[in-house]
PDB file of C-alpha atoms in Angstrom:
ATOM      1  CA  MET I   1     -11.356 -22.983  -6.730  1.00 93.00           C
ATOM      2  CA  LEU I   2     -10.332 -19.363  -6.879  1.00 95.00           C
ATOM      3  CA  ILE I   3      -6.576 -18.940  -7.301  1.00 95.00           C
ATOM      4  CA  GLU I   4      -5.106 -15.491  -6.864  1.00 96.00           C
ATOM      5  CA  GLY I   5      -1.698 -14.325  -7.956  1.00 96.00           C
ATOM      6  CA  SER I   6       0.335 -11.272  -8.836  1.00 97.00           C
ATOM      7  CA  CYS I   7       3.727  -9.949  -9.714  1.00 97.00           C
ATOM      8  CA  HIS I   8       5.978  -9.222  -6.714  1.00 96.00           C
ATOM      9  CA  CYS I   9       4.866  -5.596  -6.275  1.00 98.00           C
ATOM     10  CA  GLY I  10       1.184  -6.315  -7.017  1.00 97.00           C
ATOM     11  CA  ASN I  11       0.875  -4.138 -10.114  1.00 97.00           C
ATOM     12  CA  ILE I  12      -0.207  -7.085 -12.314  1.00 98.00           C
ATOM     13  CA  GLY I  13      -2.633  -9.402 -10.567  1.00 97.00           C
ATOM     14  CA  PHE I  14      -5.017 -12.164 -11.504  1.00 98.00           C
ATOM     15  CA  HIS I  15      -7.990 -14.167 -10.298  1.00 97.00           C
ATOM     16  CA  LEU I  16      -8.143 -17.633 -11.821  1.00 97.00           C
ATOM     17  CA  ARG I  17     -11.401 -19.543 -11.348  1.00 97.00           C
ATOM     18  CA  TRP I  18     -10.619 -23.240 -11.851  1.00 95.00           C
ATOM     19  CA  GLU I  19     -13.739 -25.426 -12.006  1.00 93.00           C
ATOM     20  CA  PRO I  20     -14.195 -28.073 -10.866  1.00 93.00           C
ATOM     21  CA  ASP I  21     -11.748 -27.811  -7.990  1.00 91.00           C
ATOM     22  CA  PRO I  22      -8.488 -29.417  -9.126  1.00 93.00           C
ATOM     23  CA  VAL I  23      -6.994 -32.496  -7.492  1.00 92.00           C
ATOM     24  CA  GLU I  24      -3.660 -31.403  -8.945  1.00 93.00           C
ATOM     25  CA  ILE I  25      -2.459 -28.512 -11.080  1.00 94.00           C
ATOM     26  CA  PRO I  26      -0.013 -29.208 -13.918  1.00 93.00           C
ATOM     27  CA  ALA I  27       2.969 -26.871 -13.736  1.00 93.00           C
ATOM     28  CA  ARG I  28       4.946 -26.823 -16.972  1.00 91.00           C
ATOM     29  CA  ALA I  29       8.503 -25.543 -16.665  1.00 87.00           C
ATOM     30  CA  CYS I  30       9.202 -24.417 -20.220  1.00 82.00           C
ATOM     31  CA  THR I  31      12.813 -24.975 -21.245  1.00 82.00           C
ATOM     32  CA  CYS I  32      13.079 -21.963 -23.580  1.00 81.00           C
ATOM     33  CA  SER I  33      15.699 -19.385 -22.633  1.00 84.00           C
ATOM     34  CA  PHE I  34      13.136 -16.692 -21.690  1.00 86.00           C
ATOM     35  CA  CYS I  35      11.185 -18.925 -19.297  1.00 84.00           C
ATOM     36  CA  THR I  36      14.368 -20.408 -17.858  1.00 85.00           C
ATOM     37  CA  LYS I  37      15.830 -16.976 -17.122  1.00 88.00           C
ATOM     38  CA  HIS I  38      12.556 -15.622 -15.689  1.00 86.00           C
ATOM     39  CA  GLY I  39      11.495 -18.694 -13.712  1.00 85.00           C
ATOM     40  CA  GLY I  40       8.356 -19.186 -15.781  1.00 89.00           C
ATOM     41  CA  VAL I  41       6.371 -22.261 -14.773  1.00 94.00           C
ATOM     42  CA  TRP I  42       2.999 -22.190 -16.481  1.00 95.00           C
ATOM     43  CA  THR I  43      -0.434 -23.643 -15.974  1.00 95.00           C
ATOM     44  CA  ALA I  44      -3.819 -23.424 -17.620  1.00 96.00           C
ATOM     45  CA  HIS I  45      -7.156 -25.192 -17.614  1.00 96.00           C
ATOM     46  CA  PRO I  46      -9.294 -24.760 -20.734  1.00 95.00           C
ATOM     47  CA  ALA I  47     -12.525 -24.560 -18.692  1.00 95.00           C
ATOM     48  CA  ALA I  48     -11.104 -21.936 -16.304  1.00 97.00           C
ATOM     49  CA  SER I  49     -11.767 -18.209 -16.374  1.00 98.00           C
ATOM     50  CA  LEU I  50      -9.091 -15.589 -15.796  1.00 98.00           C
ATOM     51  CA  ARG I  51      -9.364 -11.939 -14.845  1.00 98.00           C
ATOM     52  CA  ILE I  52      -6.125  -9.966 -15.056  1.00 98.00           C
ATOM     53  CA  THR I  53      -5.859  -6.570 -13.386  1.00 97.00           C
ATOM     54  CA  VAL I  54      -3.243  -3.898 -13.968  1.00 97.00           C
ATOM     55  CA  ASP I  55      -2.998  -1.087 -11.423  1.00 96.00           C
ATOM     56  CA  ASP I  56      -0.551   1.122 -13.338  1.00 96.00           C
ATOM     57  CA  PRO I  57      -0.532   0.434 -17.097  1.00 96.00           C
ATOM     58  CA  THR I  58       2.591   2.586 -17.542  1.00 96.00           C
ATOM     59  CA  LEU I  59       4.449  -0.158 -15.638  1.00 97.00           C
ATOM     60  CA  LEU I  60       3.174  -2.985 -17.847  1.00 96.00           C
ATOM     61  CA  SER I  61       5.640  -4.240 -20.416  1.00 95.00           C
ATOM     62  CA  ARG I  62       4.828  -6.831 -23.073  1.00 95.00           C
ATOM     63  CA  TYR I  63       7.542  -9.060 -24.455  1.00 93.00           C
ATOM     64  CA  ALA I  64       7.066 -11.177 -27.576  1.00 91.00           C
ATOM     65  CA  PHE I  65       9.661 -13.942 -27.719  1.00 80.00           C
ATOM     66  CA  GLY I  66      10.518 -16.336 -30.553  1.00 77.00           C
ATOM     67  CA  THR I  67       7.510 -16.716 -32.857  1.00 81.00           C
ATOM     68  CA  HIS I  68       5.899 -13.452 -31.652  1.00 89.00           C
ATOM     69  CA  THR I  69       2.592 -15.302 -31.197  1.00 90.00           C
ATOM     70  CA  ALA I  70       2.356 -14.587 -27.469  1.00 92.00           C
ATOM     71  CA  ASP I  71       2.903 -11.599 -25.184  1.00 95.00           C
ATOM     72  CA  PHE I  72       4.575 -12.128 -21.829  1.00 94.00           C
ATOM     73  CA  LEU I  73       3.181  -9.616 -19.330  1.00 96.00           C
ATOM     74  CA  VAL I  74       6.208  -8.235 -17.495  1.00 96.00           C
ATOM     75  CA  CYS I  75       5.992  -5.781 -14.623  1.00 97.00           C
ATOM     76  CA  ALA I  76       8.403  -2.929 -15.305  1.00 97.00           C
ATOM     77  CA  ARG I  77       8.637  -2.203 -11.564  1.00 97.00           C
ATOM     78  CA  CYS I  78       9.500  -5.635 -10.106  1.00 96.00           C
ATOM     79  CA  GLY I  79      10.327  -7.683 -13.225  1.00 95.00           C
ATOM     80  CA  ALA I  80       7.964 -10.580 -12.508  1.00 96.00           C
ATOM     81  CA  VAL I  81       6.042 -12.284 -15.333  1.00 96.00           C
ATOM     82  CA  PRO I  82       2.648 -13.459 -14.033  1.00 97.00           C
ATOM     83  CA  ALA I  83       0.889 -14.285 -17.330  1.00 97.00           C
ATOM     84  CA  VAL I  84       1.225 -14.862 -21.054  1.00 96.00           C
ATOM     85  CA  LEU I  85      -1.424 -13.898 -23.616  1.00 96.00           C
ATOM     86  CA  SER I  86      -1.992 -15.175 -27.142  1.00 95.00           C
ATOM     87  CA  ARG I  87      -4.664 -13.854 -29.505  1.00 95.00           C
ATOM     88  CA  ILE I  88      -5.792 -16.605 -31.872  1.00 95.00           C
ATOM     89  CA  GLU I  89      -8.533 -16.068 -34.445  1.00 95.00           C
ATOM     90  CA  GLY I  90      -9.760 -13.008 -32.521  1.00 94.00           C
ATOM     91  CA  ARG I  91      -9.957 -14.767 -29.139  1.00 96.00           C
ATOM     92  CA  LEU I  92      -7.612 -14.149 -26.214  1.00 96.00           C
ATOM     93  CA  TYR I  93      -5.986 -17.154 -24.518  1.00 97.00           C
ATOM     94  CA  ALA I  94      -3.689 -17.177 -21.479  1.00 98.00           C
ATOM     95  CA  VAL I  95      -1.495 -19.169 -19.130  1.00 97.00           C
ATOM     96  CA  VAL I  96      -0.400 -18.062 -15.666  1.00 97.00           C
ATOM     97  CA  ASN I  97       2.896 -18.457 -13.848  1.00 96.00           C
ATOM     98  CA  VAL I  98       2.469 -20.743 -10.812  1.00 95.00           C
ATOM     99  CA  ASN I  99       5.415 -18.986  -9.167  1.00 93.00           C
ATOM    100  CA  THR I 100       3.147 -15.953  -8.796  1.00 95.00           C
ATOM    101  CA  PHE I 101       0.346 -17.856  -6.972  1.00 93.00           C
ATOM    102  CA  GLU I 102      -0.703 -16.686  -3.540  1.00 90.00           C
ATOM    103  CA  GLY I 103      -1.810 -19.185  -0.905  1.00 81.00           C
ATOM    104  CA  ALA I 104      -3.571 -22.503  -0.963  1.00 66.00           C
ATOM    105  CA  ALA I 105      -3.044 -23.778  -4.502  1.00 74.00           C
ATOM    106  CA  ARG I 106       0.711 -24.425  -4.085  1.00 79.00           C
ATOM    107  CA  PRO I 107       0.374 -27.941  -2.573  1.00 85.00           C
ATOM    108  CA  LEU I 108      -1.612 -29.042  -5.652  1.00 89.00           C
ATOM    109  CA  LEU I 109       1.180 -28.246  -8.124  1.00 90.00           C
ATOM    110  CA  ARG I 110       2.508 -31.118 -10.233  1.00 90.00           C
ATOM    111  CA  PRO I 111       5.710 -29.775 -11.843  1.00 86.00           C
ATOM    112  CA  GLY I 112       7.396 -31.091 -14.946  1.00 84.00           C
ATOM    113  CA  PRO I 113       9.616 -29.807 -17.759  1.00 79.00           C
ATOM    114  CA  VAL I 114       8.265 -29.243 -21.250  1.00 78.00           C
ATOM    115  CA  SER I 115       9.858 -28.224 -24.542  1.00 74.00           C
ATOM    116  CA  PHE I 116       8.023 -26.724 -27.495  1.00 79.00           C
ATOM    117  CA  ASP I 117      11.117 -26.385 -29.699  1.00 78.00           C
ATOM    118  CA  ASP I 118       9.925 -28.801 -32.399  1.00 83.00           C
ATOM    119  CA  GLU I 119       6.428 -27.336 -32.799  1.00 84.00           C
ATOM    120  CA  SER I 120       5.469 -25.495 -35.942  1.00 89.00           C
ATOM    121  CA  GLU I 121       3.648 -22.198 -35.453  1.00 89.00           C
ATOM    122  CA  ALA I 122       0.342 -23.823 -36.501  1.00 93.00           C
ATOM    123  CA  GLU I 123       0.856 -26.680 -34.012  1.00 92.00           C
ATOM    124  CA  ARG I 124       1.672 -24.190 -31.269  1.00 90.00           C
ATOM    125  CA  LEU I 125      -1.455 -22.118 -31.856  1.00 93.00           C
ATOM    126  CA  ALA I 126      -3.643 -25.239 -32.015  1.00 93.00           C
ATOM    127  CA  ARG I 127      -2.174 -26.483 -28.699  1.00 92.00           C
ATOM    128  CA  ARG I 128      -2.926 -23.126 -27.093  1.00 93.00           C
ATOM    129  CA  GLN I 129      -6.523 -23.198 -28.338  1.00 95.00           C
ATOM    130  CA  ARG I 130      -6.969 -26.683 -26.841  1.00 95.00           C
ATOM    131  CA  GLY I 131      -5.189 -26.219 -23.536  1.00 94.00           C
ATOM    132  CA  TRP I 132      -4.886 -22.566 -22.547  1.00 96.00           C
ATOM    133  CA  ILE I 133      -7.486 -20.547 -20.640  1.00 97.00           C
ATOM    134  CA  GLY I 134      -9.976 -19.239 -23.185  1.00 96.00           C
ATOM    135  CA  ASP I 135     -12.120 -17.041 -20.950  1.00 97.00           C
ATOM    136  CA  VAL I 136      -9.828 -14.060 -20.333  1.00 97.00           C
ATOM    137  CA  THR I 137     -10.604 -10.477 -19.322  1.00 96.00           C
ATOM    138  CA  ILE I 138      -8.157  -7.690 -18.556  1.00 95.00           C
ATOM    139  CA  ALA I 139      -8.981  -4.676 -16.419  1.00 90.00           C
ATOM    140  CA  GLY I 140      -6.862  -1.543 -16.240  1.00 76.00           C
ATOM    141  CA  ILE I 141      -5.563  -1.405 -19.801  1.00 75.00           C
ATOM    142  CA  ASP I 142      -7.135  -0.644 -23.150  1.00 59.00           C
TER     143      ASP I 142
END
């Protein structure tokens, strides 16, 4: 299944190829203050591939919250946060915000809250390596 999404103005977009086609898509509503205030509800599939595009890199802002082990991609024009990136051992991993999905994937969402407050940094990075999208490319920025 190809899932497309973007920030509100379309400056930051993505194409998420989720194979095999999902029966349901987990949607994790993180309870940290950043995600709560920005409406971040995240999903990933370790076998998926993600291509992120940025039309105007001058309008891309990166925000590193808490442990500074991940960068939230924030559009400086519309304020939406469509993806989060984490570089672990030289490899880029990502999750995408289901609230930025376009179209058909929405009925497959299975929402639920999640808290990562008690994780150590090592546990957090290991969880990302296991569960986040590990095939990530970004076009439009260096």
